[in-house]
Short mmCIF file of C-alpha atoms and ligand atoms in Angstrom, two decimals:
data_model
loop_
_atom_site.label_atom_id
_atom_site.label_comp_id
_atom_site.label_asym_id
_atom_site.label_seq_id
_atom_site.Cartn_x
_atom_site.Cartn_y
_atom_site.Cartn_z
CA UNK J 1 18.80 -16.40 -15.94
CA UNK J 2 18.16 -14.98 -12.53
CA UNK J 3 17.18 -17.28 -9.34
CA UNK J 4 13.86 -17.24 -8.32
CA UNK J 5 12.57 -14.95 -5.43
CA UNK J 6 10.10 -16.00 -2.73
CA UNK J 7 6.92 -13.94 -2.91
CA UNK J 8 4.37 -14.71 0.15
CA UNK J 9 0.95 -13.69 -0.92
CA UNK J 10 -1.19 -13.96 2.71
CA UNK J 11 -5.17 -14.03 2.25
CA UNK J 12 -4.16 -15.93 -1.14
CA UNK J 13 -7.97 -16.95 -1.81
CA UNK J 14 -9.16 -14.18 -1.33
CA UNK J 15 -10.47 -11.18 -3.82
CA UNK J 16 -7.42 -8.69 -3.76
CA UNK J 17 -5.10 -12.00 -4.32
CA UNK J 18 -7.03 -13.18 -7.22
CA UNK J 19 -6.01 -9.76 -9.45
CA UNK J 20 -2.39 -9.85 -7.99
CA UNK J 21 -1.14 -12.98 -8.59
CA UNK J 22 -1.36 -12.79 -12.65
CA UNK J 23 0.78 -9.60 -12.45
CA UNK J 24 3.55 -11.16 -10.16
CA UNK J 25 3.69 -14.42 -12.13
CA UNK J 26 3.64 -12.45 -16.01
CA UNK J 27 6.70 -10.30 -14.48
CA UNK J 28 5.14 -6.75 -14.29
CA UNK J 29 5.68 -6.35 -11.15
CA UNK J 30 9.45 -8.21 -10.01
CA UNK J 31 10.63 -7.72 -13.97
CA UNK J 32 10.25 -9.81 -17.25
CA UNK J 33 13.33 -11.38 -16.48
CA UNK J 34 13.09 -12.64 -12.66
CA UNK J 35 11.64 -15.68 -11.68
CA UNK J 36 9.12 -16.35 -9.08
CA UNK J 37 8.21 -19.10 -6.04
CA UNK J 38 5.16 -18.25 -5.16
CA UNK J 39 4.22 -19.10 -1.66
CA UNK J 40 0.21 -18.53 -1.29
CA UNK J 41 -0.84 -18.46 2.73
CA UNK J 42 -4.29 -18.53 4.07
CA UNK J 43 -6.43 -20.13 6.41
CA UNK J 44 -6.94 -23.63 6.94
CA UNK J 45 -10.22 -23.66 5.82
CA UNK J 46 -9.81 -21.89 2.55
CA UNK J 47 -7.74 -24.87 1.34
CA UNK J 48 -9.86 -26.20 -1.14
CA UNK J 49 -10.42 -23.04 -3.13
CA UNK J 50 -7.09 -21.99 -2.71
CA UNK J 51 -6.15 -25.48 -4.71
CA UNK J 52 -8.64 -23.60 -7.50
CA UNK J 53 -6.50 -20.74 -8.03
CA UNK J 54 -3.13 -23.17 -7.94
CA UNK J 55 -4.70 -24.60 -10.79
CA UNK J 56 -5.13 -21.80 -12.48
CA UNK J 57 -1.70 -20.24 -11.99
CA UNK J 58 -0.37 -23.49 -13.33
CA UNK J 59 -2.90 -22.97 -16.65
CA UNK J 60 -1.39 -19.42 -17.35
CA UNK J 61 1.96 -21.83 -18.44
CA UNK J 62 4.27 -18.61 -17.62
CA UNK J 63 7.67 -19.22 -17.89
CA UNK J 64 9.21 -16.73 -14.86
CA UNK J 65 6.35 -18.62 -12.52
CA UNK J 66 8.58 -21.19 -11.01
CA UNK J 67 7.13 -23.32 -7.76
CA UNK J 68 3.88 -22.59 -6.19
CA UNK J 69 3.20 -23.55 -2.76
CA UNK J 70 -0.11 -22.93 -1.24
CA UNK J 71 0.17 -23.58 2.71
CA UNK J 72 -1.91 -22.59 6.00
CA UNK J 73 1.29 -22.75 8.24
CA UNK J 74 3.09 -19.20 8.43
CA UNK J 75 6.60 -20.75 9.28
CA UNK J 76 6.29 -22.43 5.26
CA UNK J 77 5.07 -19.40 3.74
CA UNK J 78 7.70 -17.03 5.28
CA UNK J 79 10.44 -19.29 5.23
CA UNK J 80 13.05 -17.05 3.09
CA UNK J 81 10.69 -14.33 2.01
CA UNK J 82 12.06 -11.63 -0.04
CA UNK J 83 8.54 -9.73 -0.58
CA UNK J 84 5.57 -10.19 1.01
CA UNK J 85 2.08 -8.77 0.33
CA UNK J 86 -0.25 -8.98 3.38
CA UNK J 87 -2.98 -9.23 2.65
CA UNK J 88 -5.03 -11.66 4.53
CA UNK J 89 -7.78 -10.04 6.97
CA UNK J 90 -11.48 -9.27 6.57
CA UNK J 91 -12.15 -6.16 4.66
CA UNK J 92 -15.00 -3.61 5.44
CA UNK J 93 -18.35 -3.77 4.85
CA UNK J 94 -20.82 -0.51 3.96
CA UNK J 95 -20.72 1.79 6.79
CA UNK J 96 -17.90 1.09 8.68
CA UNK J 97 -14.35 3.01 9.15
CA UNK J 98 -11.55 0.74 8.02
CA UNK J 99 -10.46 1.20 12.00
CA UNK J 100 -13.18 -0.51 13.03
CA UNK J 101 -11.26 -3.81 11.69
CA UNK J 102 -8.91 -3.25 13.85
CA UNK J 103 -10.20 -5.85 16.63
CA UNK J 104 -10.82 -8.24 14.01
CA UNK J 105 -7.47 -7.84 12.49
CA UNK J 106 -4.54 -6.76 14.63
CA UNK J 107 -3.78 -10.39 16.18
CA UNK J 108 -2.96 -11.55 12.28
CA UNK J 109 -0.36 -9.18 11.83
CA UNK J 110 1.10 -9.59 14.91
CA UNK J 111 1.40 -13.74 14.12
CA UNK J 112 2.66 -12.58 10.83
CA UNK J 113 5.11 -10.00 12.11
CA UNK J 114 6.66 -13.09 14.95
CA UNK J 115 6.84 -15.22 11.76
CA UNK J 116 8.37 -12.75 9.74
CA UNK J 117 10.99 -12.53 12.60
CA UNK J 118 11.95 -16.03 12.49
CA UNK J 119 12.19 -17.35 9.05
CA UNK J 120 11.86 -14.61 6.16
CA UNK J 121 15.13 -13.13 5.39
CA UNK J 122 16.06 -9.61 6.79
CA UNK J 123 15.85 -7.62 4.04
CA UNK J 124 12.26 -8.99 3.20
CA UNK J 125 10.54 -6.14 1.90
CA UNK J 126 6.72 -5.99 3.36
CA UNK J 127 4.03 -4.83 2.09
CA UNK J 128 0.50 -4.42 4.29
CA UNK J 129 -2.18 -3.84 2.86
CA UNK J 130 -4.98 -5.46 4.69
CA UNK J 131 -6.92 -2.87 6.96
CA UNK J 132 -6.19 -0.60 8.65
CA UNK J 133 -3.32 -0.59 6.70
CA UNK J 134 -0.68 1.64 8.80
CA UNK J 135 -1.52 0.19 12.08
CA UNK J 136 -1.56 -3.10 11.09
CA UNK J 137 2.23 -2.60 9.52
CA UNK J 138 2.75 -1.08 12.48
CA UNK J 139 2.11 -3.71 14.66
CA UNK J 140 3.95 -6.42 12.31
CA UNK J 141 7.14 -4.49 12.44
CA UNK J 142 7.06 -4.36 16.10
CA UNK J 143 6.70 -7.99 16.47
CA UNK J 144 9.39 -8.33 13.77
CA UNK J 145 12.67 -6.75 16.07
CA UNK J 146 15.08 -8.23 13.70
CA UNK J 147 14.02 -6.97 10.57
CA UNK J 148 15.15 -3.05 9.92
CA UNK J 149 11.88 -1.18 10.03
CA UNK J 150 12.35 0.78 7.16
CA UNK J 151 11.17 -3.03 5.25
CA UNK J 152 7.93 -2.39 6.38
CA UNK J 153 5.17 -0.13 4.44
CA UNK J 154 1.57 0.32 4.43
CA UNK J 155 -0.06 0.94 1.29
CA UNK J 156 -1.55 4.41 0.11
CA UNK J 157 -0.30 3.62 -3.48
CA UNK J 158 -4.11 3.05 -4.60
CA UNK J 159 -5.03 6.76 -2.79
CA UNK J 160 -2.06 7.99 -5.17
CA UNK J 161 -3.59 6.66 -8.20
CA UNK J 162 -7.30 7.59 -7.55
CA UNK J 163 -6.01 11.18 -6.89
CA UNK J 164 -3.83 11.19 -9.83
CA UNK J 165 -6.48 9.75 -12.11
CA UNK J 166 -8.78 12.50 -10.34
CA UNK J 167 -6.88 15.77 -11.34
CA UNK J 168 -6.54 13.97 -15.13
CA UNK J 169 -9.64 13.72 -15.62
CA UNK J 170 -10.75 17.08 -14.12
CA UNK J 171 -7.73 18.53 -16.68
CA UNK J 172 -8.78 16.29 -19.38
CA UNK J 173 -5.33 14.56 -20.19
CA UNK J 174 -4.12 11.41 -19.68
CA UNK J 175 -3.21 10.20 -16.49
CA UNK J 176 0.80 9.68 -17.09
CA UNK J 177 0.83 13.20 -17.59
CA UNK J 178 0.23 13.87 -14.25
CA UNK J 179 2.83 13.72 -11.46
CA UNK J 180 3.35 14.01 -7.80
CA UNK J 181 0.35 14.02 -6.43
CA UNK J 182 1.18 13.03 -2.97
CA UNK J 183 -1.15 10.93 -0.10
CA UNK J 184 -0.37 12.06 3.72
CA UNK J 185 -1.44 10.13 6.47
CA UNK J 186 -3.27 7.00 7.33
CA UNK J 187 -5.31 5.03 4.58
CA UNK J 188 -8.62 6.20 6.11
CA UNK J 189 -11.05 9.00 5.66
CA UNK J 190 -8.45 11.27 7.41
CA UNK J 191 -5.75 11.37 4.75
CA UNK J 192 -4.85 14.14 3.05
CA UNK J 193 -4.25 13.48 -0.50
CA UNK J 194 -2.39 16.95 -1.57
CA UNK J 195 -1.82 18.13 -5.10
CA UNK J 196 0.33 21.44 -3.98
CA UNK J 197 3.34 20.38 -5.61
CA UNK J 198 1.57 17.89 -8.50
CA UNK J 199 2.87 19.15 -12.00
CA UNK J 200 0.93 17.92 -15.24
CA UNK J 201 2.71 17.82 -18.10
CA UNK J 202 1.11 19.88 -21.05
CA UNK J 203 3.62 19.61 -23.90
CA UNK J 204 1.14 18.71 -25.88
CA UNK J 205 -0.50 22.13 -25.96
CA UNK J 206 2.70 23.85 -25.85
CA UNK J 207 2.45 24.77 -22.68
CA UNK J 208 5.29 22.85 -20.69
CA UNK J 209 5.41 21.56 -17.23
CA UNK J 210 3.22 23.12 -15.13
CA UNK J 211 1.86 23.19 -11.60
CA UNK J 212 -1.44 21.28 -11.18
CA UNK J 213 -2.98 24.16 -9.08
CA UNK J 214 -2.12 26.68 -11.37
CA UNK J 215 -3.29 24.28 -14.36
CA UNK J 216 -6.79 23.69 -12.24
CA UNK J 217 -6.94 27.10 -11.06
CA UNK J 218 -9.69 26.76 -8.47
CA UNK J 219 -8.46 26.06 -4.61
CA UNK J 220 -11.48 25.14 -3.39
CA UNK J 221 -12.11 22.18 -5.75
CA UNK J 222 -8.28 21.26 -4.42
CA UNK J 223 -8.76 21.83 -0.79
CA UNK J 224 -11.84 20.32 -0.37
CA UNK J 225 -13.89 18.56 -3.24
CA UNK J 226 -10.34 16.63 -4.52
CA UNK J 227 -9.79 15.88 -1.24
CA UNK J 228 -13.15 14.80 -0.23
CA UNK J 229 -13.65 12.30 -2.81
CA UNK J 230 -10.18 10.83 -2.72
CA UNK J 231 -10.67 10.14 1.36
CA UNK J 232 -14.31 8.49 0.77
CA UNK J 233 -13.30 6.54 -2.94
CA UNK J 234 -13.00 3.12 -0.95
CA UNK J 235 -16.38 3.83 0.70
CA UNK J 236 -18.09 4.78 -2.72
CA UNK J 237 -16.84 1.64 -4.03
CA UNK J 238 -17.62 -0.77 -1.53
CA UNK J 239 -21.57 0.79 -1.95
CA UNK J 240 -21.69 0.73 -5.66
CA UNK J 241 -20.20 -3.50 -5.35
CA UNK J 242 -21.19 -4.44 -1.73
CA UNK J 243 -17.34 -5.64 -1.62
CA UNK J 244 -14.35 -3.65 -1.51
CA UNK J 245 -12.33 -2.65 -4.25
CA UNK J 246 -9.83 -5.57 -5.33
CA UNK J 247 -8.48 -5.11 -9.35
CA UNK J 248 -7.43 -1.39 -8.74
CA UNK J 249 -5.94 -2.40 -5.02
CA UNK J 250 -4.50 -5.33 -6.82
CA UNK J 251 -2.55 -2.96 -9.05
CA UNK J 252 -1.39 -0.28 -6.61
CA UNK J 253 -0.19 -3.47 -4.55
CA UNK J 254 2.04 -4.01 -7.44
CA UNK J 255 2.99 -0.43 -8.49
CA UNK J 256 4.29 -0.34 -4.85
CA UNK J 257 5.95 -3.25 -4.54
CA UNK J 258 7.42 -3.15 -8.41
CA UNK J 259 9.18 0.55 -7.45
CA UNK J 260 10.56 -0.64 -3.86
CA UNK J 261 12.06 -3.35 -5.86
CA UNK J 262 13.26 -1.02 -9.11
CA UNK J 263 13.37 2.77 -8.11
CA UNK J 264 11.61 5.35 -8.98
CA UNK J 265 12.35 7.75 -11.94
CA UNK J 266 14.31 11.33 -11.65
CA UNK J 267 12.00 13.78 -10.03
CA UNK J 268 9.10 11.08 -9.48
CA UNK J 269 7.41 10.67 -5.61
CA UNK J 270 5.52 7.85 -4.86
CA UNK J 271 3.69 7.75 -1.46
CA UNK J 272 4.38 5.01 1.14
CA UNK J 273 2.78 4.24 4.47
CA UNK J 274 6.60 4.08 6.67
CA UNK J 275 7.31 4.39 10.06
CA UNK J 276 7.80 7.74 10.94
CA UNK J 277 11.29 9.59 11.74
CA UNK J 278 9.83 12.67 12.95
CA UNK J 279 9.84 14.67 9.14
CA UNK J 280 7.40 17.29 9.30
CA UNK J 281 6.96 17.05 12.53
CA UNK J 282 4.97 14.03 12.48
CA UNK J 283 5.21 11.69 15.75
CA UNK J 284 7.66 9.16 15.31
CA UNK J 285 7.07 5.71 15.43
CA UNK J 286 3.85 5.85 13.65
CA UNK J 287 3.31 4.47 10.28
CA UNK J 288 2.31 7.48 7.81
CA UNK J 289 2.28 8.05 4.76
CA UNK J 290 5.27 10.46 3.30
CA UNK J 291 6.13 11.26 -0.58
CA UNK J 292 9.34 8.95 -1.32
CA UNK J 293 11.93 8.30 -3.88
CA UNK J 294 13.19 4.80 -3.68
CA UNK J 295 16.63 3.68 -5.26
CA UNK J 296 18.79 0.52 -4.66
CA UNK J 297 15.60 -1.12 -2.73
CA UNK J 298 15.77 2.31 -0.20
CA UNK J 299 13.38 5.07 0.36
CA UNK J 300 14.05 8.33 1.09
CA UNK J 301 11.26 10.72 2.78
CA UNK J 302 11.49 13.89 0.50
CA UNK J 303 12.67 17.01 2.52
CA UNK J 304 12.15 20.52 2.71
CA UNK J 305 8.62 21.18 1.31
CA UNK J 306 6.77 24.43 2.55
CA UNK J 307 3.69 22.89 4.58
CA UNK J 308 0.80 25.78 4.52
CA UNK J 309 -1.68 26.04 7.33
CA UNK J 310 -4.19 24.52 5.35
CA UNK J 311 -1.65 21.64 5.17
CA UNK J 312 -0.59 21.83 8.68
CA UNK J 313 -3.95 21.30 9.99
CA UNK J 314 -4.64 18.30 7.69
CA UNK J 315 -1.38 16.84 8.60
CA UNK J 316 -2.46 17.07 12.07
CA UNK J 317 -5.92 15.30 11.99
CA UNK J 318 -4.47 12.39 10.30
CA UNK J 319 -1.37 11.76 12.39
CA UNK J 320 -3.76 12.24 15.53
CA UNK J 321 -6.02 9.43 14.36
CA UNK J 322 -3.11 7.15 13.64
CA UNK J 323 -1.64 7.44 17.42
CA UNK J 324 -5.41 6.83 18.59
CA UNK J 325 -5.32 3.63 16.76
CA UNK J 326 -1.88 2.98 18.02
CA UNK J 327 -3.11 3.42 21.49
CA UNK J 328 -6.48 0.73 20.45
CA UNK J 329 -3.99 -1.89 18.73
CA UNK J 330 -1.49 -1.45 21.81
CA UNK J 331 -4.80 -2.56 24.34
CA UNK J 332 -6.24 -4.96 21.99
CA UNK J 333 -2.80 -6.82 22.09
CA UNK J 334 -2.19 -6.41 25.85
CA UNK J 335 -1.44 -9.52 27.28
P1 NAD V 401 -11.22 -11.14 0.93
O1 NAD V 401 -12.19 -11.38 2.05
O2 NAD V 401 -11.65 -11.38 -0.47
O3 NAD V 401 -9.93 -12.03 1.16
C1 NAD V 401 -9.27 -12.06 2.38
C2 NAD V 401 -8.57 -13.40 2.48
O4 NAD V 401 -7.75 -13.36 3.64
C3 NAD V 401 -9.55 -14.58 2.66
O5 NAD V 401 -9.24 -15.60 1.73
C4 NAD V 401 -9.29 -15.02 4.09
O6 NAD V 401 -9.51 -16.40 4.30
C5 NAD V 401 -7.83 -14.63 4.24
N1 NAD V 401 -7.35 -14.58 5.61
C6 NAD V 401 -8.02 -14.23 6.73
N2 NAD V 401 -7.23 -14.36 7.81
C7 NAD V 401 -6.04 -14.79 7.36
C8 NAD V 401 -4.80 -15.11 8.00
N3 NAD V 401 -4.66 -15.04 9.32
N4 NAD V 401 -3.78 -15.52 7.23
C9 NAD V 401 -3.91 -15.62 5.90
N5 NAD V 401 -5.05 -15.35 5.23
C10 NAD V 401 -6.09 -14.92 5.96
O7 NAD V 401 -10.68 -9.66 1.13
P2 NAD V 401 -9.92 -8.73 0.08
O8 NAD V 401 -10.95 -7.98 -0.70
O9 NAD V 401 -8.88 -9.50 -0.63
O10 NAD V 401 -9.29 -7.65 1.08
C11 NAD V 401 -8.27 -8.00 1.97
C12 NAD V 401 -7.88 -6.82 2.85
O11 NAD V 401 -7.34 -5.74 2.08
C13 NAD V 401 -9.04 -6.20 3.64
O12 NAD V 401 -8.60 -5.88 4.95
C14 NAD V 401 -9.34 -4.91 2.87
O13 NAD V 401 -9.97 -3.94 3.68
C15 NAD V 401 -7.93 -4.50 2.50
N6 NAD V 401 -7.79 -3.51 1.42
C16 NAD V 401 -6.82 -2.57 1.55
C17 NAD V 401 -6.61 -1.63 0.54
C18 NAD V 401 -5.56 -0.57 0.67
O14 NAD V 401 -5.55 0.35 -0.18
N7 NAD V 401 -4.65 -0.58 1.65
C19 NAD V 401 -7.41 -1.68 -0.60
C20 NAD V 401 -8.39 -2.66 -0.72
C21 NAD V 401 -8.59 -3.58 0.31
C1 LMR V 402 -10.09 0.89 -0.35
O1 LMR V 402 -9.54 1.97 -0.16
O2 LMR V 402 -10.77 0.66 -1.36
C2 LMR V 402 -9.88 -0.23 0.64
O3 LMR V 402 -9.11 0.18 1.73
C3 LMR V 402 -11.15 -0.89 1.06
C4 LMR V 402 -11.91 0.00 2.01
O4 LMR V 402 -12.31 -0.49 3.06
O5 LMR V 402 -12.13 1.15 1.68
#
């Protein structure tokens, strides 16, 4: 049998949390056979209903869950991390940009990113996904020297799957058959969730592998319905529940985290929000989200795709709001 890992879950009473933790202690997301510590941070006064779910994770009886240890006190939960989720902020309510959390939220990741430094173990592999996402992972792996910056990502997996589950529907197959679908940018209503070099696999018909916008043959439903509704899907959702969305982030928190840890497959991307080495001429330094492979726990941008005007321009917008908030983060933290 394998030894356990140390998974930190931060904002561990919260909604998001509440979805993830049953996948990460059944083994869907580390592997059926790896154990798990759990180590569940949040704030002091969520305690008590943190004990609630504690309970609960000990009712599930699952095997690969191993100790569970819900704390308040960053230097516990981080002590010998090998993943962490963060996830622990306040979310948005109806009508605001995800930036505007920014204020609210920036100081947590910087704590988290000093206590990263000191006592989770350098190859931790960190995942942020409380907003905004990018900057926020941003700002922990700046407060994190020691810890190679490539273990830090920003999530844009659940932008991935709503625009993958998107062009399914609109080709009416099922979602698996669809593949590379790729998310650009900042997880905001600037990304660019692009479906130039998606394929969707029509075997079934007879027709092979073939290009989703040949397959959907209409550009403008790509280049600006598609990409309209993937950029305002969080928005829609927190209107329809008055919360944000939590079982589907939940799930693209462990898609992400389950192929950082196991690869992907030949010829599959996966987007990840990573700090920027200058591919595609994107500023470096910023966190954005690129189209990755990942094997042995390491992602690789992919290279050499033909970036259209259309693109271009879209590329641009995003990467310009993500040094803006850069700037806001940078003077929100100033001593
Ligand atoms: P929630 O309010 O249900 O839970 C947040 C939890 O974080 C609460 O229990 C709170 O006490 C805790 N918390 C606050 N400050 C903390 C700190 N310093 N340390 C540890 N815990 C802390 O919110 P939620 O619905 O779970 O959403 C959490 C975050 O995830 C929000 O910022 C939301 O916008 C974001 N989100 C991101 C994506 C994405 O795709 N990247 C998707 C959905 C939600
Ligand atoms: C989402 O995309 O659903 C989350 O980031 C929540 C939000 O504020 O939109």
């Amino acid at each position: 049998m394998m030894e356990p890992i140390n998974v930190v879950v931060t904002g561990a009473a919260g909604q998001i949390a509440y979805s993830l933790l049953y996948q990460l202690a059944v083994g869907s997301v580390f592997g059926p056979e790896q154990p798990v510590n759990l180590r569940l941070l949040d704030i002091k006064l969520m305690m008590d209903v943190l004990q609630g779910v504690v309970m609960e994770l000990e009712d599930l009886a699952l095997p690969l869950l191993r100790e569970i240890l819900p704390t308040a006190d960053a230097a516990v939960a981080f002590k010998d991390a090998d993943a962490a989720f963060l996830i622990g902020s306040m979310p948005r309510k109806q009508g605001m940009e995800r930036k505007d959390l920014l204020t609210a939220n920036v100081n947590i990741f910087k704590d988290q990113g000093e206590a990263l430094d000191k006592f989770a173990r350098k190859d931790v592999k960190v995942l942020v996904v409380g907003n905004p996402a990018n900057t926020n992972a941003l700002i922990c792996s700046h407060y994190a020297p020691s810890i190679p910056k490539e273990n830090f990502s920003a999530m844009t997996r659940l932008d991935q799957n709503r625009a993958q589950a998107l062009v399914a529907s609109r080709l009416g197959v099922q979602v698996d058959q669809i593949k590379n679908v790729i998310i650009w940018g900042n997880h905001s209503s600037t990304q660019y969730p692009d479906a130039t070099y998606a394929t969707v696999n029509l075997s079934k018909t007879g027709e092979g592998v073939i290009s989703v916008p040949q397959a959907v043959n209409d550009n403008e439903w790509l280049n600006d319905e598609f990409v309209s509704t993937i950029q305002k899907r969080g928005a829609s959702v927190i209107a329809a529940r008055k919360m944000s969305s939590a079982m589907s982030a939940a799930k693209a928190a462990g898609d992400h985290m389950r192929d950082w840890f196991t690869g992907t497959k030949d010829g599959q991307w996966v987007s990840m929000g990573v700090v920027s080495d200058g591919s595609y001429g994107i500023p470096k330094g910023i966190v954005f989200s690129f189209p990755v492979t990942i094997k042995n726990k390491k992602f690789s941008i992919v290279q050499g795709l033909e970036i259209n005007d259309f693109s271009r321009s879209k590329l641009n917008i995003t990467a310009e709001e993500l040094m803006e908030e850069s700037e806001e983060a940078r003077q929100v933290l100033k001593p």
